[in-house]
Amino acid sequence: SQQGEEDPQALSIQEGENATMNCSYKTSINNLQWYRQNSGRGLVHLILIRSNEREKHSGRLRVTLDTSKKSSSLLITASRAADTASYFCATDPGEGAQKLVFGQGTRLTINP
Amino acid sequence: DADVTQTPRNRITKTGKRIMLECSQTKGHDRMYWYRQDPGLGLRLIYYSFDVKDINKGEISDGYSVSRQAQAKFSLSLESAIPNQTALYFCATSDLRDRDTGELFFGEGSRLTVL
């Protein structure tokens, strides 16, 4: 069964705007990761946030984690056409196995 | 050259045929995974391996088998393919030393169509 539920399933914005994607999960986690997938390609790791962290930044990416609500958000600021992709959250239950459980993804389209 | 290489990249086959998807990696990672991606369902774990002698079932292992021929090679087999195994299959690796904070490194995927 899927651990993560992502919202929205699809998002279309204008270049330069900010994009926010949300992820909810069901069980306790060790960390939560966000991945990007260009159409038909492999997934690429973007950022990881540990369960004891609340916010993390990497370039134009900002991730928040609320373990009490079992939710996370990914903010991409000043979006570019090249940011068009699908974005997936993935939770690591922390059993040492790195058995990531993926959400169904958000399809982001940046319009020029 | 890619760090995680999957072959074939695309395959069309018929119901009942045996299919093998291969994965090789040059990252030196101990851990290897096979995931399946279906539209709207994200990725689901089929099998994973922590070393040559350690193979574990994932969420959806029925109808699949795997072989870890060497640290760098992990193959996924469909003994008798059926149409609902049509999907995009991904191999991934991770480093045992990063087991508490680690990311997965993905191949480019193998698109399988079963007619």
CSV table of C-alpha atoms in Angstrom, one decimal:
chain,number,residue,atom,x,y,z
A,1,SER,CA,0.0,0.0,0.0
A,2,GLN,CA,1.1,3.5,-0.6
A,3,GLN,CA,2.5,5.4,2.3
A,4,GLY,CA,2.4,8.9,0.9
A,5,GLU,CA,-0.4,10.8,-0.5
A,6,GLU,CA,0.6,13.8,-2.6
A,7,ASP,CA,-1.5,16.9,-3.3
A,8,PRO,CA,-2.2,18.2,-5.8
A,9,GLN,CA,-1.8,15.4,-8.4
A,10,ALA,CA,-1.1,18.1,-11.0
A,11,LEU,CA,0.0,21.7,-10.8
A,12,SER,CA,0.4,24.2,-13.6
A,13,ILE,CA,1.9,27.6,-12.9
A,14,GLN,CA,3.6,30.5,-14.7
A,15,GLU,CA,7.4,30.7,-14.8
A,16,GLY,CA,8.7,32.8,-11.9
A,17,GLU,CA,5.9,31.8,-9.6
A,18,ASN,CA,6.4,29.5,-6.6
A,19,ALA,CA,5.2,25.9,-6.6
A,20,THR,CA,4.1,24.1,-3.5
A,21,MET,CA,3.5,20.4,-3.2
A,22,ASN,CA,2.3,18.5,-0.2
A,23,CYS,CA,2.8,15.0,1.0
A,24,SER,CA,1.0,13.1,3.8
A,25,TYR,CA,2.0,9.8,5.2
A,26,LYS,CA,0.7,7.2,7.6
A,27,THR,CA,3.3,5.7,9.8
A,28,SER,CA,6.4,6.9,11.7
A,29,ILE,CA,9.4,7.7,9.7
A,30,ASN,CA,13.2,8.1,10.0
A,31,ASN,CA,13.4,10.5,7.2
A,32,LEU,CA,11.4,11.8,4.2
A,33,GLN,CA,12.9,12.4,0.8
A,34,TRP,CA,11.8,14.2,-2.3
A,35,TYR,CA,12.7,13.0,-5.8
A,36,ARG,CA,12.2,14.5,-9.2
A,37,GLN,CA,11.4,12.5,-12.4
A,38,ASN,CA,11.6,14.0,-15.8
A,39,SER,CA,9.1,12.3,-18.2
A,40,GLY,CA,10.0,8.7,-18.6
A,41,ARG,CA,13.4,9.0,-16.9
A,42,GLY,CA,14.8,7.8,-13.7
A,43,LEU,CA,14.2,9.5,-10.4
A,44,VAL,CA,16.7,11.9,-9.0
A,45,HIS,CA,17.1,12.7,-5.3
A,46,LEU,CA,16.5,16.3,-4.4
A,47,ILE,CA,16.5,16.7,-0.7
A,48,LEU,CA,16.2,14.7,2.5
A,49,ILE,CA,14.7,15.8,5.8
A,50,ARG,CA,15.1,13.8,9.0
A,51,SER,CA,12.3,13.2,11.4
A,52,ASN,CA,13.9,15.5,14.0
A,53,GLU,CA,14.1,18.4,11.5
A,54,ARG,CA,11.3,20.8,10.7
A,55,GLU,CA,12.7,22.7,7.8
A,56,LYS,CA,15.5,22.3,5.3
A,57,HIS,CA,16.7,24.4,2.3
A,58,SER,CA,18.7,23.6,-0.8
A,59,GLY,CA,19.0,26.3,-3.4
A,60,ARG,CA,15.5,27.1,-4.6
A,61,LEU,CA,14.0,24.2,-2.6
A,62,ARG,CA,12.5,24.4,0.8
A,63,VAL,CA,11.1,21.4,2.6
A,64,THR,CA,9.1,21.3,5.8
A,65,LEU,CA,8.2,18.4,7.9
A,66,ASP,CA,5.4,18.2,10.6
A,67,THR,CA,5.7,14.8,12.2
A,68,SER,CA,2.6,15.5,14.4
A,69,LYS,CA,0.5,15.9,11.3
A,70,LYS,CA,2.5,13.3,9.3
A,71,SER,CA,2.9,15.8,6.5
A,72,SER,CA,5.6,17.5,4.4
A,73,SER,CA,5.7,20.2,1.8
A,74,LEU,CA,8.1,21.0,-1.0
A,75,LEU,CA,8.4,24.6,-2.1
A,76,ILE,CA,10.1,25.5,-5.3
A,77,THR,CA,10.7,29.2,-5.5
A,78,ALA,CA,11.1,31.3,-8.7
A,79,SER,CA,10.1,28.4,-10.9
A,80,ARG,CA,11.7,27.8,-14.3
A,81,ALA,CA,10.5,25.9,-17.4
A,82,ALA,CA,13.2,23.3,-16.6
A,83,ASP,CA,11.4,22.5,-13.3
A,84,THR,CA,8.7,20.8,-15.3
A,85,ALA,CA,8.7,17.3,-14.0
A,86,SER,CA,6.9,14.9,-11.6
A,87,TYR,CA,7.9,15.2,-7.9
A,88,PHE,CA,7.6,12.3,-5.5
A,89,CYS,CA,7.9,12.2,-1.7
A,90,ALA,CA,9.3,9.0,-0.2
A,91,THR,CA,9.3,7.9,3.4
A,92,ASP,CA,11.9,5.8,5.1
A,93,PRO,CA,10.5,3.9,8.0
A,94,GLY,CA,14.0,3.7,9.5
A,95,GLU,CA,14.4,0.0,10.0
A,96,GLY,CA,17.8,0.3,8.4
A,97,ALA,CA,16.7,-1.2,5.2
A,98,GLN,CA,16.3,2.1,3.2
A,99,LYS,CA,13.0,0.6,1.9
A,100,LEU,CA,11.5,3.9,0.6
A,101,VAL,CA,7.8,4.0,0.2
A,102,PHE,CA,6.8,6.5,-2.5
A,103,GLY,CA,3.7,8.7,-3.0
A,104,GLN,CA,1.9,8.8,-6.3
A,105,GLY,CA,3.6,12.1,-7.3
A,106,THR,CA,2.7,15.6,-8.3
A,107,ARG,CA,3.0,16.5,-12.0
A,108,LEU,CA,4.3,20.1,-12.2
A,109,THR,CA,4.1,22.1,-15.4
A,110,ILE,CA,5.8,25.4,-15.6
A,111,ASN,CA,4.4,27.6,-18.4
A,112,PRO,CA,6.8,30.1,-20.1
B,1,ASP,CA,28.5,6.3,-18.5
B,2,ALA,CA,25.5,6.0,-16.2
B,3,ASP,CA,26.2,4.7,-12.6
B,4,VAL,CA,23.2,2.5,-12.7
B,5,THR,CA,22.5,0.9,-16.1
B,6,GLN,CA,19.4,-1.0,-17.0
B,7,THR,CA,18.9,-3.3,-20.0
B,8,PRO,CA,16.8,-3.5,-22.0
B,9,ARG,CA,15.4,0.1,-22.0
B,10,ASN,CA,12.3,-1.0,-23.8
B,11,ARG,CA,10.8,-4.5,-24.4
B,12,ILE,CA,7.6,-5.7,-25.9
B,13,THR,CA,6.7,-9.3,-25.3
B,14,LYS,CA,3.7,-11.7,-25.3
B,15,THR,CA,1.8,-13.2,-22.5
B,16,GLY,CA,3.5,-16.3,-21.1
B,17,LYS,CA,7.0,-15.4,-22.2
B,18,ARG,CA,9.9,-15.3,-19.8
B,19,ILE,CA,11.5,-11.9,-19.5
B,20,MET,CA,14.7,-10.8,-17.7
B,21,LEU,CA,15.5,-7.2,-16.9
B,22,GLU,CA,19.1,-6.6,-15.9
B,23,CYS,CA,20.7,-4.0,-13.8
B,24,SER,CA,24.4,-3.2,-13.2
B,25,GLN,CA,26.0,-0.5,-11.2
B,26,THR,CA,29.4,1.1,-10.9
B,27,LYS,CA,28.7,2.9,-7.6
B,28,GLY,CA,30.1,0.2,-5.4
B,29,HIS,CA,26.9,0.1,-3.4
B,30,ASP,CA,25.9,-3.0,-1.4
B,31,ARG,CA,22.1,-2.5,-1.7
B,32,MET,CA,20.1,-2.9,-4.8
B,33,TYR,CA,16.4,-2.6,-5.4
B,34,TRP,CA,13.7,-3.2,-8.0
B,35,TYR,CA,10.7,-0.9,-8.2
B,36,ARG,CA,7.7,-0.9,-10.5
B,37,GLN,CA,6.0,2.3,-11.6
B,38,ASP,CA,2.4,2.5,-12.8
B,39,PRO,CA,0.6,5.7,-13.7
B,40,GLY,CA,-1.0,7.2,-10.7
B,41,LEU,CA,0.5,4.7,-8.3
B,42,GLY,CA,4.0,6.0,-7.7
B,43,LEU,CA,6.7,3.4,-7.3
B,44,ARG,CA,6.2,0.1,-5.5
B,45,LEU,CA,9.0,-2.1,-4.2
B,46,ILE,CA,9.3,-5.6,-5.8
B,47,TYR,CA,12.5,-7.0,-4.3
B,48,TYR,CA,15.6,-5.7,-2.6
B,49,SER,CA,19.1,-7.2,-1.8
B,50,PHE,CA,21.6,-6.1,0.7
B,51,ASP,CA,24.4,-8.3,-0.6
B,52,VAL,CA,24.9,-11.3,-2.9
B,53,LYS,CA,23.5,-13.7,-0.3
B,54,ASP,CA,20.6,-11.6,1.0
B,55,ILE,CA,17.4,-11.3,-1.1
B,56,ASN,CA,14.2,-9.9,0.3
B,57,LYS,CA,10.7,-9.6,-0.9
B,58,GLY,CA,9.1,-6.2,-1.2
B,59,GLU,CA,5.5,-5.1,-1.4
B,60,ILE,CA,4.6,-6.8,-4.7
B,61,SER,CA,6.9,-9.8,-5.3
B,62,ASP,CA,4.3,-12.2,-6.6
B,63,GLY,CA,5.0,-13.1,-10.2
B,64,TYR,CA,8.6,-11.9,-10.0
B,65,SER,CA,12.0,-13.4,-9.1
B,66,VAL,CA,15.4,-11.9,-8.8
B,67,SER,CA,19.1,-12.9,-8.9
B,68,ARG,CA,22.0,-11.1,-7.4
B,69,GLN,CA,24.8,-12.4,-9.5
B,70,ALA,CA,27.5,-10.2,-8.1
B,71,GLN,CA,27.6,-7.1,-6.0
B,72,ALA,CA,27.2,-5.0,-9.1
B,73,LYS,CA,24.5,-7.0,-10.8
B,74,PHE,CA,20.8,-7.5,-9.9
B,75,SER,CA,18.4,-9.1,-12.3
B,76,LEU,CA,14.6,-9.2,-12.3
B,77,SER,CA,12.8,-12.0,-14.0
B,78,LEU,CA,9.2,-12.5,-15.0
B,79,GLU,CA,8.8,-16.3,-15.4
B,80,SER,CA,5.5,-16.1,-17.3
B,81,ALA,CA,4.7,-12.5,-18.2
B,82,ILE,CA,1.1,-11.3,-18.0
B,83,PRO,CA,-0.5,-8.1,-19.3
B,84,ASN,CA,-0.9,-6.5,-15.9
B,85,GLN,CA,2.9,-6.6,-15.5
B,86,THR,CA,3.1,-3.9,-18.2
B,87,ALA,CA,4.9,-1.1,-16.4
B,88,LEU,CA,8.1,0.9,-16.1
B,89,TYR,CA,10.6,-0.9,-14.0
B,90,PHE,CA,13.4,0.8,-12.1
B,91,CYS,CA,16.6,-0.5,-10.5
B,92,ALA,CA,18.0,1.5,-7.7
B,93,THR,CA,21.1,1.3,-5.4
B,94,SER,CA,22.0,2.7,-2.0
B,95,ASP,CA,25.1,2.7,0.2
B,96,LEU,CA,25.0,0.6,3.4
B,97,ARG,CA,27.0,3.3,5.1
B,98,ASP,CA,24.1,5.8,4.4
B,99,ARG,CA,21.4,3.5,5.8
B,100,ASP,CA,20.1,6.1,8.2
B,101,THR,CA,20.2,9.0,5.9
B,102,GLY,CA,20.6,7.5,2.5
B,103,GLU,CA,19.2,8.3,-0.8
B,104,LEU,CA,18.5,5.9,-3.7
B,105,PHE,CA,20.2,6.2,-7.0
B,106,PHE,CA,18.0,5.1,-9.9
B,107,GLY,CA,18.6,3.7,-13.3
B,108,GLU,CA,16.8,5.2,-16.3
B,109,GLY,CA,14.1,2.5,-16.3
B,110,SER,CA,13.0,-0.4,-18.4
B,111,ARG,CA,9.7,-0.1,-20.1
B,112,LEU,CA,8.0,-3.4,-20.4
B,113,THR,CA,4.8,-4.0,-22.4
B,114,VAL,CA,3.1,-7.4,-22.2
B,115,LEU,CA,0.6,-8.1,-25.0
